[in-house]
Tab-separated table of C-alpha atoms in Angstrom:
chain	number	residue	atom	x	y	z
F	11	MET	CA	97.471	60.233	88.798
F	12	PRO	CA	95.815	59.932	92.212
F	13	ARG	CA	92.030	60.222	92.303
F	14	TYR	CA	90.980	62.940	94.717
F	15	THR	CA	87.619	62.778	96.486
F	16	GLY	CA	87.414	66.177	98.165
F	17	ILE	CA	88.885	68.030	101.124
F	18	ASN	CA	89.142	65.590	104.036
F	19	HIS	CA	89.677	68.517	106.353
F	20	LEU	CA	90.919	72.075	106.294
F	21	ALA	CA	92.989	72.714	109.432
F	22	LEU	CA	92.808	76.204	110.929
F	23	ALA	CA	93.901	77.617	114.293
F	24	THR	CA	92.132	79.316	117.172
F	25	GLY	CA	92.975	80.646	120.610
F	26	ASP	CA	89.361	80.175	121.762
F	27	MET	CA	87.890	76.730	121.037
F	28	GLU	CA	84.708	77.589	122.953
F	29	ALA	CA	83.839	80.532	120.670
F	30	THR	CA	84.934	78.559	117.605
F	31	ILE	CA	82.720	75.533	118.388
F	32	ARG	CA	79.822	77.818	119.295
F	33	PHE	CA	80.111	79.484	115.857
F	34	TRP	CA	80.733	76.459	113.608
F	35	ARG	CA	78.525	73.939	115.435
F	36	ASP	CA	75.797	75.948	117.125
F	37	LEU	CA	75.398	78.846	114.680
F	38	LEU	CA	76.306	77.212	111.353
F	39	GLY	CA	74.943	73.774	112.311
F	40	MET	CA	77.987	71.590	111.586
F	41	ARG	CA	78.292	68.446	113.719
F	42	LEU	CA	81.261	68.179	116.078
F	43	VAL	CA	82.595	64.732	115.155
F	44	ALA	CA	85.959	64.414	116.941
F	45	GLY	CA	88.110	66.078	119.530
F	46	LEU	CA	91.684	65.503	120.613
F	47	GLY	CA	93.468	67.242	123.422
F	48	ARG	CA	95.984	67.466	126.204
F	49	GLU	CA	97.562	70.335	128.120
F	50	GLY	CA	98.318	73.209	125.696
F	51	TYR	CA	96.845	71.492	122.623
F	52	ARG	CA	93.447	70.654	121.200
F	53	GLN	CA	92.210	69.666	117.748
F	54	TYR	CA	88.486	69.446	117.008
F	55	PHE	CA	86.794	68.343	113.770
F	56	LEU	CA	83.435	69.537	112.446
F	57	GLU	CA	81.519	67.881	109.624
F	58	ILE	CA	80.791	70.016	106.556
F	59	SER	CA	79.461	67.130	104.434
F	60	GLU	CA	79.718	63.353	104.220
F	61	ARG	CA	83.308	63.721	102.965
F	62	ASP	CA	84.520	67.123	104.140
F	63	MET	CA	85.463	68.546	107.536
F	64	VAL	CA	86.953	71.680	109.010
F	65	ALA	CA	89.342	71.267	111.940
F	66	PHE	CA	90.700	73.723	114.455
F	67	PHE	CA	93.860	73.505	116.508
F	68	GLU	CA	93.628	75.471	119.737
F	69	TRP	CA	96.927	76.882	120.893
F	70	PRO	CA	96.912	79.247	123.885
F	71	GLN	CA	98.711	82.167	122.233
F	72	VAL	CA	96.841	82.212	118.889
F	73	GLU	CA	95.149	85.533	118.222
F	74	PRO	CA	92.395	86.199	115.672
F	75	LEU	CA	93.647	87.015	112.203
F	76	PRO	CA	93.905	90.683	111.258
F	77	GLY	CA	90.817	91.818	109.381
F	78	LYS	CA	91.080	91.306	105.622
F	79	ASP	CA	88.248	91.260	103.119
F	80	HIS	CA	87.833	88.233	100.870
F	81	GLY	CA	89.943	88.398	97.707
F	82	VAL	CA	91.570	91.757	98.456
F	83	PRO	CA	95.293	91.737	97.527
F	84	VAL	CA	97.909	91.812	100.280
F	85	LYS	CA	101.698	92.216	100.529
F	86	GLY	CA	104.251	90.079	102.323
F	87	PRO	CA	104.043	86.484	103.522
F	88	PHE	CA	100.555	85.138	103.023
F	89	GLY	CA	99.070	81.705	102.353
F	90	PHE	CA	95.297	81.727	102.898
F	91	ASP	CA	92.498	83.979	101.689
F	92	HIS	CA	89.163	82.293	102.441
F	93	VAL	CA	87.321	78.985	102.491
F	94	SER	CA	84.178	78.503	100.405
F	95	ILE	CA	81.609	76.070	101.750
F	96	ALA	CA	78.975	74.787	99.328
F	97	VAL	CA	75.308	74.860	100.317
F	98	ALA	CA	72.558	72.672	98.863
F	99	GLU	CA	69.874	75.300	98.235
F	100	LYS	CA	69.788	78.966	97.250
F	101	ASP	CA	67.586	79.610	100.303
F	102	ASP	CA	70.413	78.336	102.541
F	103	LEU	CA	72.362	81.512	101.722
F	104	PHE	CA	69.579	83.718	103.033
F	105	GLU	CA	69.059	81.521	106.104
F	106	LEU	CA	72.775	81.799	106.889
F	107	LYS	CA	72.715	85.574	106.361
F	108	ALA	CA	69.839	85.912	108.834
F	109	LYS	CA	71.532	83.650	111.414
F	110	LEU	CA	74.885	85.401	111.155
F	111	GLU	CA	73.399	88.878	111.455
F	112	ALA	CA	71.128	87.845	114.354
F	113	ALA	CA	74.219	86.559	116.184
F	114	GLY	CA	76.077	89.847	115.604
F	115	PHE	CA	78.370	88.684	112.782
F	116	TRP	CA	78.791	90.710	109.600
F	117	ALA	CA	77.348	89.050	106.490
F	118	SER	CA	77.568	90.401	102.958
F	119	GLU	CA	74.730	90.671	100.528
F	120	VAL	CA	74.304	87.611	98.287
F	121	LEU	CA	76.441	88.125	95.167
F	122	ASP	CA	75.902	86.533	91.747
F	123	HIS	CA	79.254	85.458	90.263
F	124	GLY	CA	77.645	83.827	87.219
F	125	PHE	CA	78.522	80.251	88.178
F	126	ILE	CA	77.845	80.549	91.951
F	127	LEU	CA	75.859	82.780	94.287
F	128	SER	CA	77.932	83.723	97.328
F	129	LEU	CA	77.525	85.035	100.850
F	130	TYR	CA	80.631	86.214	102.743
F	131	SER	CA	81.326	86.426	106.485
F	132	PHE	CA	83.992	85.815	109.161
F	133	ASP	CA	84.167	83.395	112.093
F	134	PRO	CA	85.276	84.526	115.610
F	135	ASN	CA	88.920	83.992	114.561
F	136	ASN	CA	88.467	86.348	111.579
F	137	VAL	CA	88.687	83.354	109.224
F	138	ALA	CA	87.130	84.565	105.983
F	139	ILE	CA	84.248	82.281	104.964
F	140	GLU	CA	82.253	82.183	101.747
F	141	PHE	CA	79.070	80.151	101.396
F	142	SER	CA	78.425	79.200	97.769
F	143	TRP	CA	75.429	77.825	95.901
F	144	PRO	CA	76.180	76.536	92.375
F	145	VAL	CA	74.041	78.114	89.653
F	146	PRO	CA	72.040	75.329	87.955
F	147	GLY	CA	73.305	74.424	84.493
F	148	VAL	CA	76.699	76.109	84.963
F	149	ASP	CA	79.474	73.645	85.826
F	150	LEU	CA	82.999	75.005	85.362
F	151	ARG	CA	84.398	71.544	85.991
F	152	ALA	CA	82.510	70.119	83.002
F	153	ARG	CA	83.607	72.983	80.759
F	154	PRO	CA	86.665	74.817	82.134
F	155	ARG	CA	87.000	78.467	81.136
F	156	MET	CA	89.755	81.043	81.500
F	157	ALA	CA	88.928	84.760	81.400
F	158	ASP	CA	92.437	86.000	82.268
F	159	SER	CA	93.971	87.890	79.319
F	160	HIS	CA	97.418	87.831	80.997
F	161	ARG	CA	97.720	84.135	81.837
F	162	PRO	CA	101.079	82.663	82.823
F	163	PRO	CA	102.537	80.261	80.225
F	164	CYS	CA	101.203	77.189	82.040
F	165	GLY	CA	97.712	78.730	81.957
F	166	LEU	CA	97.834	78.662	78.163
F	167	GLU	CA	98.341	74.874	78.162
F	168	GLY	CA	94.749	73.977	79.022
F	169	SER	CA	93.065	72.481	82.057
F	170	GLU	CA	94.390	68.913	82.072
F	171	PRO	CA	97.534	67.943	84.006
F	172	ARG	CA	100.666	67.985	81.811
F	173	PRO	CA	103.071	65.059	82.152
F	174	GLY	CA	106.807	65.575	81.822
F	175	PHE	CA	107.258	68.763	83.836
F	176	TRP	CA	108.213	66.956	87.062
F	177	PRO	CA	110.537	63.931	87.315
F	178	GLN	CA	108.880	60.526	86.991
F	179	ALA	CA	108.392	58.947	90.422
F	180	ASP	CA	109.172	55.292	90.956
F	181	PRO	CA	106.486	53.391	92.902
F	182	ILE	CA	107.343	52.698	96.536
F	183	PRO	CA	107.835	48.918	96.926
F	184	GLU	CA	105.290	47.136	99.152
F	185	ASP	CA	108.017	46.221	101.665
F	186	ASP	CA	108.882	49.933	102.113
F	187	ARG	CA	105.297	51.152	102.647
F	188	ARG	CA	105.307	51.880	106.366
F	189	VAL	CA	102.559	53.618	108.290
F	190	TYR	CA	103.478	55.207	111.624
F	191	PRO	CA	101.154	55.981	114.555
F	192	GLY	CA	99.926	59.560	114.780
F	193	GLU	CA	97.570	61.739	116.779
F	194	GLY	CA	93.991	60.526	116.984
F	195	ARG	CA	94.461	56.799	117.610
F	196	GLU	CA	92.601	57.219	120.908
F	197	LEU	CA	89.470	58.224	118.983
F	198	ILE	CA	89.055	54.690	117.626
F	199	GLU	CA	90.492	52.524	120.433
F	200	ASP	CA	87.082	52.021	122.086
F	201	ASP	CA	85.374	50.774	118.889
């Protein structure tokens, strides 16, 4: 199995890169680390941590998402609920709450979920954001738990990946491993 190291970047969309950068960089304090663009297209990357980024595409006709509270069920086509960003200290949640409210953004009270404390808000695009601080001594990854009494059959099989469900993949031979140029090459051409 591949070894995953985190979320390289979560790609979202905006119709207003100015407001988006002002929120994520200037209000939340995330460094703007890369920007790509040409007429009718931009993509900017902000650093969440040493390994994780959030990116925004700016397309002229994108409108903010309709308002939807975190975790509230919906009907119809849907693929994203919210992003949870980890913070290092419990006090960071209260600092973020104060900053968000001072800037005119709604911020929830801090909620205790047992394994994390969470603060909820929205960016200018109505992207639902959660800020989470892990409760010391409670690590669901070290000891997975399921509290759903109506689990689907695969949920009864435990937490580890199960081989045999999908067809076995043959390795791609070295001679067939091609890498093609993509967007962003201009970011490194000056180095």
